[in-house]
Short mmCIF file of C-alpha atoms in Angstrom, two decimals:
data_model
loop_
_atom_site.label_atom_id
_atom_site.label_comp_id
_atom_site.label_asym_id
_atom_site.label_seq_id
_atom_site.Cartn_x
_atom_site.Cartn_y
_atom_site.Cartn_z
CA UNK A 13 -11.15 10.01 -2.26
CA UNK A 14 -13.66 7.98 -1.00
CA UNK A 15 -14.15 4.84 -2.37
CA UNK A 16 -17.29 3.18 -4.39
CA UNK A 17 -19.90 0.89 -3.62
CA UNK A 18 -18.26 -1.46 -6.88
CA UNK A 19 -14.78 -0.84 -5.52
CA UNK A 20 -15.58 -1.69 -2.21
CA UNK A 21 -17.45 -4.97 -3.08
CA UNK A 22 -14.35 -5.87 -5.39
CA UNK A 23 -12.08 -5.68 -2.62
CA UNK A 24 -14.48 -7.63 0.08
CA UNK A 25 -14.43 -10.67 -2.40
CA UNK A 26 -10.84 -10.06 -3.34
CA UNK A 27 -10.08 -10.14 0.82
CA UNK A 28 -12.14 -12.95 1.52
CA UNK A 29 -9.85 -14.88 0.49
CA UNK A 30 -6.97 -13.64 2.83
CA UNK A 31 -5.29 -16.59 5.01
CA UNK A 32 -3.42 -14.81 7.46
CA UNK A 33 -3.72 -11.34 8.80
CA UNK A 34 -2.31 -8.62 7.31
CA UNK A 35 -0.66 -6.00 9.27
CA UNK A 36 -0.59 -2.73 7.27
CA UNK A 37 1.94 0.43 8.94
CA UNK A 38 1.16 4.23 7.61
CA UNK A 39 4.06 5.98 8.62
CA UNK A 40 2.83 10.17 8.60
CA UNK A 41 5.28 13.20 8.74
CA UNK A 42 6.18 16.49 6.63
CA UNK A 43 7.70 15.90 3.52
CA UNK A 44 11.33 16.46 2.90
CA UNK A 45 10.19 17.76 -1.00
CA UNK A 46 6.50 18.99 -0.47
CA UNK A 47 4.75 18.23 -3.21
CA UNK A 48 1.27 20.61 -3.99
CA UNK A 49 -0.85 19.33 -6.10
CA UNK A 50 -4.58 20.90 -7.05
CA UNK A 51 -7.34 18.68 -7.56
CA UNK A 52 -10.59 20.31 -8.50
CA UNK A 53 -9.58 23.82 -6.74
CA UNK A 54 -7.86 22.04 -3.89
CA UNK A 55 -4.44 21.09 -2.48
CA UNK A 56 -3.73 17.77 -1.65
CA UNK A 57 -2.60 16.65 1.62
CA UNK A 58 -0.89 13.33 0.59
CA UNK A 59 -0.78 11.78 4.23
CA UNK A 60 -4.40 12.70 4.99
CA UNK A 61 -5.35 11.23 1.23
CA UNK A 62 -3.44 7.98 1.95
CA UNK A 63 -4.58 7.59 5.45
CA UNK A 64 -8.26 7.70 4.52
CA UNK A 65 -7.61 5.20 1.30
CA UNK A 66 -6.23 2.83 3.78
CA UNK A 67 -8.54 3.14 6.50
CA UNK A 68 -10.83 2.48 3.79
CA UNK A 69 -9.76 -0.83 2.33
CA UNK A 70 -9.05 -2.06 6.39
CA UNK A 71 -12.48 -1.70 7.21
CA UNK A 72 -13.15 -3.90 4.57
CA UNK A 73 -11.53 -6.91 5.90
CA UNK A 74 -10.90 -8.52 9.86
CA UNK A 75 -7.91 -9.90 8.44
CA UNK A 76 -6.28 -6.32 7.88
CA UNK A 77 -5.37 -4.12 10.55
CA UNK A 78 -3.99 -0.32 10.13
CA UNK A 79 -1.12 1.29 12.56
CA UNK A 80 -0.70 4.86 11.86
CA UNK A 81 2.52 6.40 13.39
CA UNK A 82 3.65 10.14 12.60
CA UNK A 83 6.74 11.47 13.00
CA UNK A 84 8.06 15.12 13.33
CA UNK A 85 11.29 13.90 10.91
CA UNK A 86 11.26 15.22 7.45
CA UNK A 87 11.55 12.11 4.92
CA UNK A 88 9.17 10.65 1.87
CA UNK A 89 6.00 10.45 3.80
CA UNK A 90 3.26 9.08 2.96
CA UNK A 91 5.17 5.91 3.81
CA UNK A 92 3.26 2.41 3.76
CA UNK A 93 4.39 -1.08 4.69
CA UNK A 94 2.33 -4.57 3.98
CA UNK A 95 3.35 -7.14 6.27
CA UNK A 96 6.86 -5.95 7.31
CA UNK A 97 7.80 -6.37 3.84
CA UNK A 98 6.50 -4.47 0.94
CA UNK A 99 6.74 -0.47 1.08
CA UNK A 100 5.08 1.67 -0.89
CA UNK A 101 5.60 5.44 -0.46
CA UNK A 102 3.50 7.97 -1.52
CA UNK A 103 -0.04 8.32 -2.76
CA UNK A 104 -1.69 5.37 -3.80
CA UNK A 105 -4.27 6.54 -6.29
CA UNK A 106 -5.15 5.05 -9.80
CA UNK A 107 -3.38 2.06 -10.83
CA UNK A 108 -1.22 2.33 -7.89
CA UNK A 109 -4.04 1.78 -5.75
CA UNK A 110 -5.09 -1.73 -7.09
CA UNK A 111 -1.32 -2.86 -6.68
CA UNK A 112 -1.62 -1.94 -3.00
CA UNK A 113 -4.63 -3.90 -2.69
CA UNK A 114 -3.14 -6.88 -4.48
CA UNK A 115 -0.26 -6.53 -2.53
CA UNK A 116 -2.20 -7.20 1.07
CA UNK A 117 -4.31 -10.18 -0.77
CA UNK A 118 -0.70 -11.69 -1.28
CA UNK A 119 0.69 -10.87 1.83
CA UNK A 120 -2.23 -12.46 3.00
CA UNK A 121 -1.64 -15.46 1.04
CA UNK A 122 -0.26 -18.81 3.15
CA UNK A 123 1.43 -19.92 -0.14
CA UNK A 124 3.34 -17.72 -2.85
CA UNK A 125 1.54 -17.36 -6.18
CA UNK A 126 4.86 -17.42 -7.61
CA UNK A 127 5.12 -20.25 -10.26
CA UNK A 128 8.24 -22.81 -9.47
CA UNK A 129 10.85 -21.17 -12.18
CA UNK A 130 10.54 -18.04 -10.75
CA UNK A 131 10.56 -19.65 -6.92
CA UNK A 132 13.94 -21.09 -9.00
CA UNK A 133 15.37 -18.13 -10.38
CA UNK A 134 14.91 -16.34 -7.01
CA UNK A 135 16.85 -19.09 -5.38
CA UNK A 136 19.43 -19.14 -7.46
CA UNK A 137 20.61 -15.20 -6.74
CA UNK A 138 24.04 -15.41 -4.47
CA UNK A 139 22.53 -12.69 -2.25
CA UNK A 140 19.38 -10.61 -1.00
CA UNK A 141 18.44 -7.94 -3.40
CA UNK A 142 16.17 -4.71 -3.10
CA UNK A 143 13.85 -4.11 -5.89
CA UNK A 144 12.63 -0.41 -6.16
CA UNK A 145 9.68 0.05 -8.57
CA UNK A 146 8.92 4.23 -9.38
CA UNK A 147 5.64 5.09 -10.42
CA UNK A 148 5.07 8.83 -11.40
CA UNK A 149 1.77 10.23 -12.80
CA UNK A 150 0.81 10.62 -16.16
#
């Protein structure tokens, strides 16, 4: 999927506001439940698909950099991580795609844009948590 001349502009103005860098890992390897899926007469390769997405949206920015690292260990590739912290895994197309994108502009952030009862209810919690979000197409 190649991205458009309006999506592309969005996402300059959108990353020129990024603070910090962003460091952006695309972990690549078979899939331990292959997944084929035709679009317009052709399979999708979901690593190759994700891997051009993201080098994509890093071109678009200095303050983003992309590490791609394959492995020959079956597991739920496409696998992406924002800034050590966020991990998204599979393909990020649709809606899913302007999360990701979000995601780096707040990674990217020096301050939260979380407002202070949130920052409150967060601190309150007695331990860390994991927060697991599934997304399946429509």
């Amino acid at each position: 999927m190649e991205l458009g001349e309006s999506e592309r502009e969005a996402i300059r103005g959108l990353f020129g506001g990024l603070e910090r860098d962003v460091p952006v890992l695309l972990e690549l390897g078979p899939e331990a439940s292959p997944v084929s899926v035709l679009a317009g007469g052709r399979e999708l390769d979901f690593g190759a698909e994700t891997q051009s997405l993201l080098e994509q949206i890093a071109s678009l920015s200095d303050r983003v950099t992309l590490t791609v690292s394959e492995t020959d260990d079956p597991g739920p590739w496409p696998r992406t991580t924002i800034a050590e912290r966020l991990v998204y895994q599979g393909l990020p197309w649709g809606y899913e795609l302007s999360t990701l994108v979000y995601a780096i502009a707040e990674a990217g952030r020096e301050a939260t844009s979380l407002s202070d009862s949130s920052l409150a209810a967060l601190a309150a919690l007695e331990r860390d948590i994991s927060l697991e979000v599934f997304v399946t197409p429509t």
